Amino acid sequence: MRKYLIAGNWKMNSAPGGAFDPGSPYQAHADIDVVVFPTYLDLERCIKAKIISGPQFGHIEEHGAHTGDISLKMCKDLGSIYCLCGHSDRRGEHSETSEEVAAQVTAALEYGLHPIVCIGETLEQKQAGKTEEVLKEMMAPLPLESDITIAYEPVWAISRGDPDTPAATPDDAQNMHALIRSLLPKDRRSVTRILYGGSMKPDNAEALLSQPDIDGGLVGGASLKPEAFQEIVDAASKLTK
Ligand code: PGA
């Protein structure tokens, strides 16, 4: 059985009020894995508050002449457990290639961080019938035989501040997750977790999470609202019982 993992991606937003209080929905959970990706500025506070967390991006080198960057190693030394790699914001705004994302995943593993690597097609690619090709291209350079987590995030479903953005339907998401699982090495298919990301909210979390190949969620907008995030955590927890 793969344990559910619900991750909050706070993106370039400050920690929600009360996030560091004992008993906040971001705290480690008894039944499922709960993880938060804050900005670097809130990372140490998360770690001190015993929130399982990590950076949204980290440089692959340990240190050096990289103005403005922070390394995965530094985040690990601070107490990070996870890291996010290849979010579509990074692939888009920072032109990260699939090879560069794979290098981050490999570096993260080397430093002892657990990478959650994001893959997903844009609306344009979907409309051109290129989804499968895009996912294969993003997965090809990844160390899929290693202990990593994949987040399927169709870019067209990511809310980017618009709460009316439609998520993928549970059936469509399931089909994509099954496809991604079939692209994993045989001996990793039953163990590698594949999260869904893109407008996961309290009202669709249970339907998405109950799909056989959906092992959790990477939650953006709703992770900034503690009550909404709590409801998503509760939905996953209920499904484990
Ligand atoms: P969203 O973001 O939940 O706001 O759609 C998900 C993500 O970008 O990771």
Coordinates of C-alpha atoms and ligand atoms in Angstrom, one line a residue:
M1 CA 0.0 0.0 0.0
R2 CA 1.3 3.4 -0.9
K3 CA 0.8 6.0 1.9
Y4 CA -1.0 9.2 0.8
L5 CA 1.1 12.3 0.6
I6 CA -0.5 15.7 0.7
A7 CA 2.0 18.5 -0.1
G8 CA 1.3 22.2 0.1
N9 CA 3.1 24.4 -2.3
W10 CA 3.0 27.9 -0.9
K11 CA 4.8 29.3 -4.0
M12 CA 5.8 33.0 -3.5
N13 CA 3.5 33.6 -0.6
S14 CA 4.1 34.1 3.1
A15 CA 3.1 31.4 5.5
P16 CA -0.7 31.4 6.2
G17 CA -1.6 32.7 9.7
G18 CA -1.3 30.1 12.4
A19 CA 0.7 27.8 10.2
F20 CA 3.4 27.4 12.9
D21 CA 1.0 26.8 15.8
P22 CA 0.8 23.4 17.3
G23 CA -2.0 21.4 15.8
S24 CA -2.0 23.4 12.5
P25 CA -3.0 21.3 9.4
Y26 CA 0.6 21.6 8.1
Q27 CA 2.0 19.5 11.0
A28 CA 3.0 15.9 10.5
H29 CA 0.0 13.6 10.5
A30 CA -0.4 10.1 12.0
D31 CA -1.9 8.4 9.0
I32 CA -0.6 10.2 5.9
D33 CA 2.5 12.2 4.9
V34 CA 2.0 16.0 5.0
V35 CA 4.7 18.2 3.5
V36 CA 5.0 21.9 2.9
F37 CA 7.1 23.8 0.4
P38 CA 7.4 27.4 1.8
T39 CA 9.6 30.2 0.5
Y40 CA 13.2 30.1 1.7
L41 CA 12.3 32.8 4.2
D42 CA 9.8 30.5 6.0
L43 CA 11.7 27.3 5.6
E44 CA 13.6 27.5 9.0
R45 CA 10.4 28.4 10.8
C46 CA 8.6 25.4 9.3
I47 CA 11.5 23.1 10.4
K48 CA 11.5 24.6 13.9
A49 CA 7.8 24.1 14.1
K50 CA 8.4 20.4 13.1
I51 CA 6.6 20.8 9.8
I52 CA 8.0 18.3 7.3
S53 CA 9.2 20.7 4.6
G54 CA 11.7 21.6 1.9
P55 CA 12.6 24.1 -0.8
Q56 CA 10.6 24.7 -4.0
F57 CA 13.9 24.8 -5.9
G58 CA 17.5 24.3 -5.0
H59 CA 20.8 24.7 -6.8
I60 CA 22.6 21.4 -7.5
E61 CA 26.0 22.6 -6.4
E62 CA 26.8 22.7 -2.7
H63 CA 28.0 26.3 -2.7
G64 CA 29.8 28.8 -4.9
A65 CA 29.5 31.8 -7.2
H66 CA 25.7 31.6 -7.9
T67 CA 24.3 35.0 -6.9
G68 CA 20.8 34.8 -5.7
D69 CA 20.7 31.0 -5.4
I70 CA 20.4 28.6 -2.5
S71 CA 21.6 25.1 -2.7
L72 CA 19.8 21.8 -2.1
K73 CA 22.6 20.9 0.3
M74 CA 22.1 24.1 2.4
C75 CA 18.4 23.2 2.6
K76 CA 19.2 19.7 3.6
D77 CA 21.6 20.9 6.3
L78 CA 18.9 23.2 7.6
G79 CA 16.6 20.2 8.2
S80 CA 14.7 19.9 5.0
I81 CA 13.3 16.4 4.2
Y82 CA 11.8 16.9 0.7
C83 CA 12.4 19.2 -2.2
L84 CA 10.3 20.2 -5.2
C85 CA 11.8 19.8 -8.7
G86 CA 10.7 21.0 -12.1
H87 CA 7.5 22.8 -11.1
S88 CA 5.9 24.3 -14.3
D89 CA 6.5 27.8 -12.9
R90 CA 10.3 26.9 -12.9
R91 CA 10.2 25.2 -16.3
G92 CA 8.3 28.2 -17.7
E93 CA 9.7 31.3 -15.9
H94 CA 13.2 30.0 -15.4
S95 CA 13.4 27.9 -18.6
E96 CA 14.4 24.8 -16.7
T97 CA 14.9 21.9 -19.1
S98 CA 13.9 18.3 -18.4
E99 CA 17.7 17.5 -18.2
E100 CA 18.2 20.2 -15.6
V101 CA 15.3 19.0 -13.6
A102 CA 16.7 15.5 -13.7
A103 CA 20.0 16.8 -12.5
Q104 CA 18.2 18.5 -9.5
V105 CA 16.5 15.2 -8.7
T106 CA 19.8 13.3 -8.8
A107 CA 21.5 15.9 -6.6
A108 CA 18.6 15.9 -4.2
L109 CA 18.9 12.1 -3.8
E110 CA 22.7 12.5 -3.3
Y111 CA 22.1 15.0 -0.5
G112 CA 19.5 12.8 1.1
L113 CA 16.4 14.9 0.2
H114 CA 13.3 13.2 -1.2
P115 CA 12.4 14.8 -4.5
I116 CA 8.9 15.4 -5.7
V117 CA 9.3 16.0 -9.4
C118 CA 6.5 17.8 -11.4
I119 CA 5.5 16.8 -14.9
G120 CA 2.6 17.9 -17.0
E121 CA 1.4 19.2 -20.3
T122 CA 0.3 22.8 -21.2
L123 CA -3.2 23.4 -22.8
E124 CA -1.5 23.9 -26.1
Q125 CA 0.3 20.6 -25.9
K126 CA -2.9 18.9 -24.8
Q127 CA -4.9 20.4 -27.7
A128 CA -2.2 19.3 -30.1
G129 CA -2.6 15.7 -28.8
K130 CA 1.0 15.8 -27.5
T131 CA 0.4 14.9 -23.8
E132 CA 1.9 11.5 -23.9
E133 CA 4.9 12.6 -25.8
V134 CA 5.5 15.5 -23.4
L135 CA 5.2 13.3 -20.3
K136 CA 7.6 10.8 -21.9
E137 CA 10.1 13.5 -22.7
M138 CA 9.9 14.9 -19.1
M139 CA 10.3 11.4 -17.6
A140 CA 13.1 10.1 -19.9
P141 CA 16.1 11.7 -18.1
L142 CA 14.7 11.1 -14.6
P143 CA 16.3 8.4 -12.3
L144 CA 13.0 6.5 -12.2
E145 CA 14.6 3.5 -10.5
S146 CA 15.2 5.6 -7.4
D147 CA 12.9 6.5 -4.5
I148 CA 11.3 9.6 -5.9
T149 CA 7.7 11.0 -6.0
I150 CA 6.1 12.2 -9.2
A151 CA 3.5 15.0 -9.3
Y152 CA 1.3 15.0 -12.4
E153 CA 0.3 18.6 -12.8
P154 CA -1.5 19.5 -16.0
V155 CA -0.5 23.1 -16.4
W156 CA -3.9 24.1 -17.7
A157 CA -5.5 22.9 -14.4
I158 CA -3.1 24.9 -12.1
S159 CA -5.2 27.7 -10.5
R160 CA -2.6 30.5 -10.5
G161 CA -4.9 32.5 -8.3
D162 CA -8.1 31.8 -10.2
P163 CA -10.3 29.6 -8.0
D164 CA -12.6 28.9 -10.9
T165 CA -9.9 27.0 -12.8
P166 CA -11.2 23.5 -13.4
A167 CA -9.2 20.5 -12.2
A168 CA -8.8 17.4 -14.3
T169 CA -11.7 15.1 -13.8
P170 CA -11.0 12.1 -11.6
D171 CA -11.3 9.8 -14.6
D172 CA -9.0 11.8 -16.8
A173 CA -6.5 12.2 -13.9
Q174 CA -6.6 8.5 -13.3
N175 CA -5.9 7.7 -16.9
M176 CA -2.9 9.9 -16.9
H177 CA -1.6 8.5 -13.7
A178 CA -2.0 5.0 -15.0
L179 CA -0.1 6.0 -18.1
I180 CA 2.7 7.5 -16.0
R181 CA 2.8 4.4 -13.8
S182 CA 3.2 2.3 -16.9
L183 CA 6.3 4.3 -17.8
L184 CA 8.0 3.5 -14.5
P185 CA 10.5 0.6 -14.3
K186 CA 8.5 -2.6 -13.5
D187 CA 9.8 -3.0 -10.0
R188 CA 8.9 0.6 -9.1
R189 CA 5.3 0.6 -10.4
S190 CA 3.7 -0.6 -7.1
V191 CA 5.8 1.7 -4.9
T192 CA 6.4 5.0 -6.5
R193 CA 3.9 7.6 -5.4
I194 CA 2.2 9.7 -8.1
L195 CA 0.5 12.9 -6.8
Y196 CA -2.1 14.9 -8.6
G197 CA -1.7 18.7 -8.7
G198 CA -3.9 21.3 -10.3
S199 CA -6.9 22.9 -8.5
M200 CA -7.2 20.2 -5.9
K201 CA -9.7 21.6 -3.4
P202 CA -11.9 20.3 -0.6
D203 CA -14.8 19.7 -3.0
N204 CA -12.8 17.4 -5.4
A205 CA -10.1 16.0 -3.2
E206 CA -11.9 12.8 -2.2
A207 CA -13.0 12.0 -5.7
L208 CA -9.4 12.5 -7.0
L209 CA -7.7 10.7 -4.1
S210 CA -9.9 7.7 -4.3
Q211 CA -8.6 6.8 -7.8
P212 CA -6.4 3.8 -7.7
D213 CA -3.3 5.5 -9.1
I214 CA -3.6 8.8 -7.3
D215 CA -1.5 8.7 -4.2
G216 CA -1.9 12.2 -2.9
G217 CA -1.9 15.8 -4.0
L218 CA 0.3 18.8 -4.6
V219 CA -1.9 21.6 -3.5
G220 CA -1.2 25.3 -4.4
G221 CA -4.0 27.8 -3.8
A222 CA -6.0 25.7 -1.3
S223 CA -2.8 25.1 0.8
L224 CA -2.8 28.8 1.7
K225 CA -6.1 28.4 3.4
P226 CA -5.6 26.3 6.6
E227 CA -9.2 25.1 6.7
A228 CA -9.2 24.1 3.1
F229 CA -5.9 22.3 3.5
Q230 CA -7.2 20.6 6.6
E231 CA -10.2 19.3 4.6
I232 CA -7.9 17.8 2.0
V233 CA -5.7 16.2 4.6
D234 CA -8.8 14.8 6.2
A235 CA -10.1 13.4 2.9
A236 CA -6.8 11.5 2.4
S237 CA -6.8 10.3 6.0
K238 CA -10.4 9.1 5.7
L239 CA -9.5 7.1 2.6
T240 CA -6.7 5.2 4.4
K241 CA -9.1 3.8 7.0
Ligands
PGA1 P1 -3.1 24.9 -7.5 O1 -1.5 24.8 -7.7 O2 -3.5 23.9 -6.5 O3 -3.3 26.3 -7.1 O4 -3.7 24.7 -8.9 C1 -0.9 23.5 -7.8 C2 0.6 23.7 -8.1 O5 1.0 24.6 -8.9 O6 1.4 23.0 -7.5

